[in-house]
Tab-separated table of C-alpha atoms and ligand atoms in Angstrom:
chain	number	residue	atom	x	y	z
A	1	MET	CA	0.138	-0.029	-0.209
A	2	SER	CA	2.232	2.530	-1.337
A	3	LYS	CA	-0.454	5.512	-2.418
A	4	THR	CA	-0.672	8.843	-0.623
A	5	TYR	CA	-3.789	9.159	0.971
A	6	ARG	CA	-5.405	12.779	1.494
A	7	ASN	CA	-8.793	12.161	3.854
A	8	ILE	CA	-8.481	9.565	6.296
A	9	VAL	CA	-10.986	8.340	8.569
A	10	ILE	CA	-10.347	6.102	11.590
A	11	LEU	CA	-13.058	4.324	13.634
A	12	THR	CA	-12.130	2.894	16.811
A	13	GLY	CA	-13.928	0.374	18.973
A	14	ALA	CA	-13.380	-0.876	22.649
A	15	GLY	CA	-10.541	-3.183	21.513
A	16	ILE	CA	-7.882	-0.204	20.915
A	17	SER	CA	-8.662	0.543	24.778
A	18	ALA	CA	-8.031	-2.975	25.933
A	19	GLU	CA	-4.748	-2.805	26.778
A	20	SER	CA	-4.850	0.105	28.921
A	21	GLY	CA	-7.156	-2.304	31.149
A	22	ILE	CA	-10.695	-1.255	29.734
A	23	LYS	CA	-12.692	-4.658	28.937
A	24	THR	CA	-14.203	-4.898	25.343
A	25	PHE	CA	-17.752	-5.675	25.060
A	26	ARG	CA	-18.412	-9.670	24.590
A	27	ALA	CA	-21.001	-9.652	21.802
A	28	ALA	CA	-20.954	-13.438	21.488
A	29	ASP	CA	-22.783	-13.713	25.032
A	30	GLY	CA	-24.290	-9.979	25.452
A	31	LEU	CA	-22.321	-9.241	28.145
A	32	TRP	CA	-20.554	-5.888	29.417
A	33	GLU	CA	-18.289	-6.180	32.478
A	34	ASP	CA	-20.995	-9.270	33.744
A	35	HIS	CA	-24.453	-7.102	33.198
A	36	ARG	CA	-26.514	-7.931	30.585
A	37	VAL	CA	-26.704	-5.213	28.015
A	38	GLU	CA	-30.394	-4.925	28.085
A	39	ASP	CA	-30.369	-4.151	31.681
A	40	VAL	CA	-27.423	-1.354	31.538
A	41	ALA	CA	-27.511	-0.199	27.977
A	42	THR	CA	-31.067	0.262	26.412
A	43	PRO	CA	-33.838	2.861	27.600
A	44	GLU	CA	-36.132	0.324	28.878
A	45	GLY	CA	-33.363	-1.104	31.169
A	46	PHE	CA	-33.096	2.493	32.706
A	47	ILE	CA	-36.425	2.754	33.218
A	48	LYS	CA	-36.759	-0.437	34.986
A	49	ASP	CA	-33.613	0.050	37.037
A	50	PRO	CA	-32.479	3.321	37.211
A	51	HIS	CA	-30.356	2.676	39.775
A	52	LEU	CA	-28.653	-0.321	38.529
A	53	VAL	CA	-27.640	1.637	35.490
A	54	HIS	CA	-26.549	4.860	37.401
A	55	ARG	CA	-24.602	2.198	39.500
A	56	PHE	CA	-23.277	0.729	36.541
A	57	TYR	CA	-21.681	3.750	34.777
A	58	ASN	CA	-20.411	4.964	38.116
A	59	GLU	CA	-17.949	1.865	38.484
A	60	ARG	CA	-17.176	2.493	34.806
A	61	ARG	CA	-16.175	6.408	35.872
A	62	GLN	CA	-14.081	5.790	38.426
A	63	HIS	CA	-12.192	2.641	36.953
A	64	LEU	CA	-11.745	4.985	33.984
A	65	LEU	CA	-10.181	7.825	36.674
A	66	ASN	CA	-8.100	5.436	38.663
A	67	GLY	CA	-5.143	4.824	36.807
A	68	ILE	CA	-6.435	3.808	33.417
A	69	GLU	CA	-3.833	5.595	30.999
A	70	PRO	CA	-3.779	5.940	26.772
A	71	ASN	CA	-1.984	3.469	25.372
A	72	THR	CA	0.465	3.305	22.075
A	73	ALA	CA	-2.597	2.751	19.854
A	74	HIS	CA	-4.084	6.068	21.190
A	75	LEU	CA	-0.993	7.870	21.019
A	76	ALA	CA	-0.495	7.002	17.295
A	77	VAL	CA	-3.893	7.960	16.057
A	78	ALA	CA	-3.376	11.463	17.672
A	79	SER	CA	0.309	11.711	16.362
A	80	LEU	CA	-0.777	10.964	12.886
A	81	SER	CA	-3.655	13.587	12.814
A	82	GLN	CA	-1.261	16.133	14.415
A	83	GLN	CA	1.134	15.487	11.886
A	84	ARG	CA	-0.985	15.822	9.272
A	85	GLN	CA	-2.459	19.136	10.010
A	86	GLN	CA	0.736	20.396	10.496
A	87	GLU	CA	1.973	19.333	6.949
A	88	GLY	CA	-1.407	20.546	5.704
A	89	HIS	CA	-1.877	16.992	4.341
A	90	GLY	CA	-5.727	17.031	4.318
A	91	GLN	CA	-8.106	15.894	7.035
A	92	VAL	CA	-7.986	12.934	9.667
A	93	THR	CA	-11.206	12.118	11.127
A	94	LEU	CA	-11.351	10.252	13.873
A	95	VAL	CA	-14.822	8.457	15.148
A	96	THR	CA	-15.053	6.337	18.168
A	97	GLN	CA	-17.422	4.061	19.922
A	98	ASN	CA	-15.495	3.973	22.888
A	99	ILE	CA	-17.473	6.104	25.738
A	100	ASP	CA	-14.207	6.399	27.764
A	101	ASN	CA	-11.663	9.794	27.281
A	102	LEU	CA	-8.561	7.913	25.980
A	103	HIS	CA	-8.418	9.300	22.518
A	104	GLN	CA	-9.074	12.818	24.132
A	105	ARG	CA	-6.465	12.234	26.488
A	106	ALA	CA	-3.907	11.264	23.958
A	107	GLY	CA	-4.435	14.690	21.855
A	108	SER	CA	-6.926	13.396	19.258
A	109	GLU	CA	-8.791	16.596	18.075
A	110	PRO	CA	-11.023	16.646	16.356
A	111	ILE	CA	-13.033	13.810	17.612
A	112	PHE	CA	-16.371	12.279	17.030
A	113	PRO	CA	-17.266	10.276	20.487
A	114	MET	CA	-20.654	8.679	18.729
A	115	HIS	CA	-21.754	6.856	21.790
A	116	GLY	CA	-21.334	9.661	24.083
A	117	GLU	CA	-19.311	9.948	27.267
A	118	LEU	CA	-18.546	8.416	30.411
A	119	LEU	CA	-17.333	11.720	31.777
A	120	ARG	CA	-20.359	13.599	30.996
A	121	ILE	CA	-24.045	13.536	32.191
A	122	ARG	CA	-27.283	14.933	30.384
A	123	CYS	CA	-30.648	16.499	31.396
A	124	LYS	CA	-33.380	14.188	29.860
A	125	GLN	CA	-35.686	17.243	29.223
A	126	SER	CA	-33.436	19.773	28.237
A	127	GLY	CA	-30.632	17.945	26.554
A	128	GLU	CA	-28.328	20.155	28.696
A	129	LEU	CA	-24.678	18.519	29.067
A	130	PHE	CA	-22.826	18.694	32.626
A	131	ASP	CA	-19.211	17.514	33.251
A	132	CYS	CA	-19.459	14.493	35.523
A	133	HIS	CA	-16.445	13.020	37.340
A	134	GLU	CA	-18.461	11.945	40.359
A	135	ASP	CA	-20.712	9.130	41.235
A	136	THR	CA	-24.648	10.086	40.154
A	137	SER	CA	-27.720	8.560	41.219
A	138	PRO	CA	-31.583	8.503	40.326
A	139	GLU	CA	-32.144	11.194	43.450
A	140	ASP	CA	-29.932	14.128	41.911
A	141	HIS	CA	-31.424	17.038	41.060
A	142	CYS	CA	-30.499	18.180	37.595
A	143	PRO	CA	-28.518	21.730	38.068
A	144	CYS	CA	-30.790	23.161	35.037
A	145	CYS	CA	-34.443	22.303	35.766
A	146	ASP	CA	-33.748	21.143	39.528
A	147	ILE	CA	-35.734	17.990	39.094
A	148	ALA	CA	-34.765	14.798	40.861
A	149	GLY	CA	-34.541	11.967	38.083
A	150	ASN	CA	-33.795	13.981	35.264
A	151	LEU	CA	-30.215	13.286	34.697
A	152	ARG	CA	-29.348	10.199	32.720
A	153	PRO	CA	-25.512	9.097	31.267
A	154	HIS	CA	-24.765	10.752	28.350
A	155	ILE	CA	-24.302	7.462	26.730
A	156	VAL	CA	-26.274	6.275	23.290
A	157	TRP	CA	-28.015	3.105	24.360
A	158	PHE	CA	-29.040	0.175	21.797
A	159	GLY	CA	-31.981	1.208	20.121
A	160	GLU	CA	-31.107	5.233	20.191
A	161	MET	CA	-29.647	7.561	17.703
A	162	PRO	CA	-25.570	7.642	17.655
A	163	LEU	CA	-24.310	11.158	17.811
A	164	TYR	CA	-22.658	13.240	15.173
A	165	MET	CA	-23.941	11.517	11.967
A	166	ASN	CA	-24.136	14.498	9.680
A	167	GLU	CA	-20.366	14.949	10.287
A	168	ILE	CA	-19.521	11.452	10.193
A	169	GLU	CA	-21.550	10.949	6.658
A	170	ARG	CA	-19.902	13.605	5.528
A	171	ALA	CA	-16.243	12.487	6.314
A	172	LEU	CA	-16.999	9.437	5.113
A	173	SER	CA	-18.126	10.310	1.498
A	174	GLN	CA	-14.852	12.312	1.540
A	175	CYS	CA	-12.342	10.176	2.709
A	176	ASP	CA	-9.946	7.798	0.496
A	177	LEU	CA	-8.691	5.615	3.475
A	178	PHE	CA	-10.860	4.076	6.123
A	179	VAL	CA	-9.288	2.271	8.965
A	180	ALA	CA	-11.449	0.409	11.388
A	181	ILE	CA	-9.341	-0.575	14.761
A	182	GLY	CA	-10.605	-2.977	17.503
A	183	THR	CA	-14.085	-3.321	16.476
A	184	SER	CA	-16.059	-6.476	16.159
A	185	GLY	CA	-18.432	-5.141	13.504
A	186	ASN	CA	-21.450	-6.247	15.362
A	187	VAL	CA	-22.895	-2.724	16.363
A	188	TYR	CA	-24.563	-0.760	13.710
A	189	PRO	CA	-24.576	1.811	12.280
A	190	ALA	CA	-20.424	1.814	12.788
A	191	ALA	CA	-20.232	-1.621	11.410
A	192	GLY	CA	-21.478	-0.391	7.882
A	193	PHE	CA	-19.464	2.747	7.617
A	194	PHE	CA	-16.808	1.086	5.944
A	195	GLU	CA	-19.200	0.174	3.090
A	196	THR	CA	-20.130	3.832	3.010
A	197	ALA	CA	-16.218	4.799	2.464
A	198	LYS	CA	-15.925	2.128	0.182
A	199	HIS	CA	-18.941	3.288	-1.879
A	200	PHE	CA	-17.426	6.585	-2.187
A	201	GLY	CA	-14.034	5.007	-3.223
A	202	ALA	CA	-12.013	4.741	-0.281
A	203	TYR	CA	-9.684	1.734	0.792
A	204	THR	CA	-10.649	-0.177	3.615
A	205	VAL	CA	-8.069	-1.375	6.238
A	206	GLU	CA	-9.311	-3.582	9.178
A	207	LEU	CA	-6.656	-3.777	12.382
A	208	ASN	CA	-7.993	-6.111	15.119
A	209	LEU	CA	-7.172	-8.821	17.381
A	210	GLU	CA	-8.879	-11.008	15.285
A	211	PRO	CA	-11.264	-11.090	12.373
A	212	SER	CA	-14.539	-8.891	12.672
A	213	VAL	CA	-17.676	-10.163	11.400
A	214	THR	CA	-17.401	-8.266	8.406
A	215	ALA	CA	-13.542	-8.583	7.857
A	216	SER	CA	-13.570	-10.541	4.723
A	217	ARG	CA	-15.177	-7.381	2.839
A	218	PHE	CA	-12.007	-4.916	3.646
A	219	ASP	CA	-9.422	-4.480	1.498
A	220	GLU	CA	-6.978	-5.497	3.555
A	221	GLN	CA	-6.752	-7.028	7.353
A	222	TYR	CA	-4.057	-7.129	9.901
A	223	TYR	CA	-4.028	-8.989	13.049
A	224	GLY	CA	-2.521	-8.673	16.604
A	225	PRO	CA	-2.740	-6.076	19.341
A	226	ALA	CA	-3.632	-2.786	18.921
A	227	THR	CA	-0.560	-1.205	20.689
A	228	GLU	CA	1.824	-2.948	18.207
A	229	LEU	CA	-0.407	-3.049	15.178
A	230	VAL	CA	-1.669	0.838	15.459
A	231	PRO	CA	1.674	2.560	15.373
A	232	ARG	CA	3.279	0.129	12.798
A	233	PHE	CA	0.315	0.651	10.162
A	234	PHE	CA	0.480	4.682	10.814
A	235	ASP	CA	4.548	4.342	10.539
A	236	SER	CA	3.749	2.574	7.171
A	237	LEU	CA	1.402	5.387	5.581
A	238	ASN	CA	4.462	7.864	5.985
B	301	NAD	P1	-16.144	-5.036	20.649
B	301	NAD	O1	-16.409	-5.272	22.213
B	301	NAD	O2	-17.601	-5.895	20.540
B	301	NAD	O3	-15.402	-5.891	19.971
B	301	NAD	C1	-14.024	-5.298	20.402
B	301	NAD	C2	-13.119	-5.823	19.448
B	301	NAD	O4	-11.610	-5.595	19.882
B	301	NAD	C3	-13.144	-7.486	19.068
B	301	NAD	O5	-13.055	-7.603	17.572
B	301	NAD	C4	-11.753	-7.989	19.764
B	301	NAD	O6	-11.200	-8.647	19.116
B	301	NAD	C5	-10.789	-6.768	19.360
B	301	NAD	N1	-9.909	-6.621	20.531
B	301	NAD	C6	-9.860	-6.928	21.747
B	301	NAD	N2	-8.757	-6.807	22.210
B	301	NAD	C7	-7.848	-6.422	21.572
B	301	NAD	C8	-6.595	-5.490	21.326
B	301	NAD	N3	-5.646	-5.446	22.308
B	301	NAD	N4	-6.069	-5.167	19.847
B	301	NAD	C9	-6.780	-4.729	19.015
B	301	NAD	N5	-8.264	-5.654	19.037
B	301	NAD	C10	-8.583	-5.826	20.115
B	301	NAD	O7	-16.074	-3.511	20.626
B	301	NAD	P2	-16.964	-2.512	20.006
B	301	NAD	O8	-17.026	-3.063	18.345
B	301	NAD	O9	-16.434	-1.061	20.197
B	301	NAD	O10	-18.862	-2.525	20.423
B	301	NAD	C11	-18.710	-2.411	22.017
B	301	NAD	C12	-19.910	-1.302	22.527
B	301	NAD	O11	-19.600	-1.269	23.796
B	301	NAD	C13	-19.276	0.001	21.771
B	301	NAD	O12	-20.510	0.795	21.009
B	301	NAD	C14	-18.895	0.675	22.834
B	301	NAD	O13	-19.807	2.008	23.146
B	301	NAD	C15	-19.098	-0.125	24.315
B	301	NAD	N6	-18.407	-0.355	24.755
B	301	NAD	C16	-17.032	0.665	25.201
B	301	NAD	C17	-16.028	0.707	25.954
B	301	NAD	C18	-14.561	1.909	26.208
B	301	NAD	O14	-15.102	2.652	25.813
B	301	NAD	N7	-13.535	1.348	26.280
B	301	NAD	C19	-15.565	-0.794	26.347
B	301	NAD	C20	-16.606	-1.594	26.350
B	301	NAD	C21	-17.575	-1.306	25.638
């Protein structure tokens, strides 16, 4: 692959954060940190047991804030876009399905966290967002409307519309290289982004620990741990 690419879209999933110590989502058995996704990652689960859902994201948030650091794969993604920006080389658009803040801490900017962010909370009524580093509960009063129970995690749950779709669609239609990193290809619409990019003429590459469910339809595939594969792959683009 020796061509010089101009506009690059990078899609990351839970696999890029695995070596930082954050568990991936186990699509095969539908479990996320030993919880059924229906219970902790759907609007119905939140209505049924808001205490459980707040507790689940409190645990994820406290874990993230206590000793979890970006790894060499997050850093390689950030340095690719910084380097290309400095050189005036076209756009690198980073789309992540991850709710952790490891890309942001590695220095990636701009970034589209399409499934929301663990360190933000939102008013169900107004949609206003608040930074959140502390534990939350259904008894908390919302800072904007002062109503108890109006705050919810700023997470896109199954059945809800992902964020930044217009920006993502635009980037997909303009890229000439699409790279998927550490994503199993089970969660839509993200799992279909490579097809959109391909449709508009992009070359598509998968970097993952093991073949995703859509692996064979990518133009190129490399398998191994993200901390090794990602720096090596981006070095090869220079
Ligand atoms: P997934 O958990 O379904 O799949 C993870 C993929 O990463 C798998 O294909 C696996 O083979 C691969 N992988 C595991 N370890 C790896 C490594 N060291 N190097 C490279 N690849 C590795 O992930 P998904 O496709 O992102 O879907 C999960 C959903 O759950 C997302 O929507 C996300 O919002 C949520 N989630 C987020 C986090 C996070 O923010 N870090 C963690 C778990 C789940």
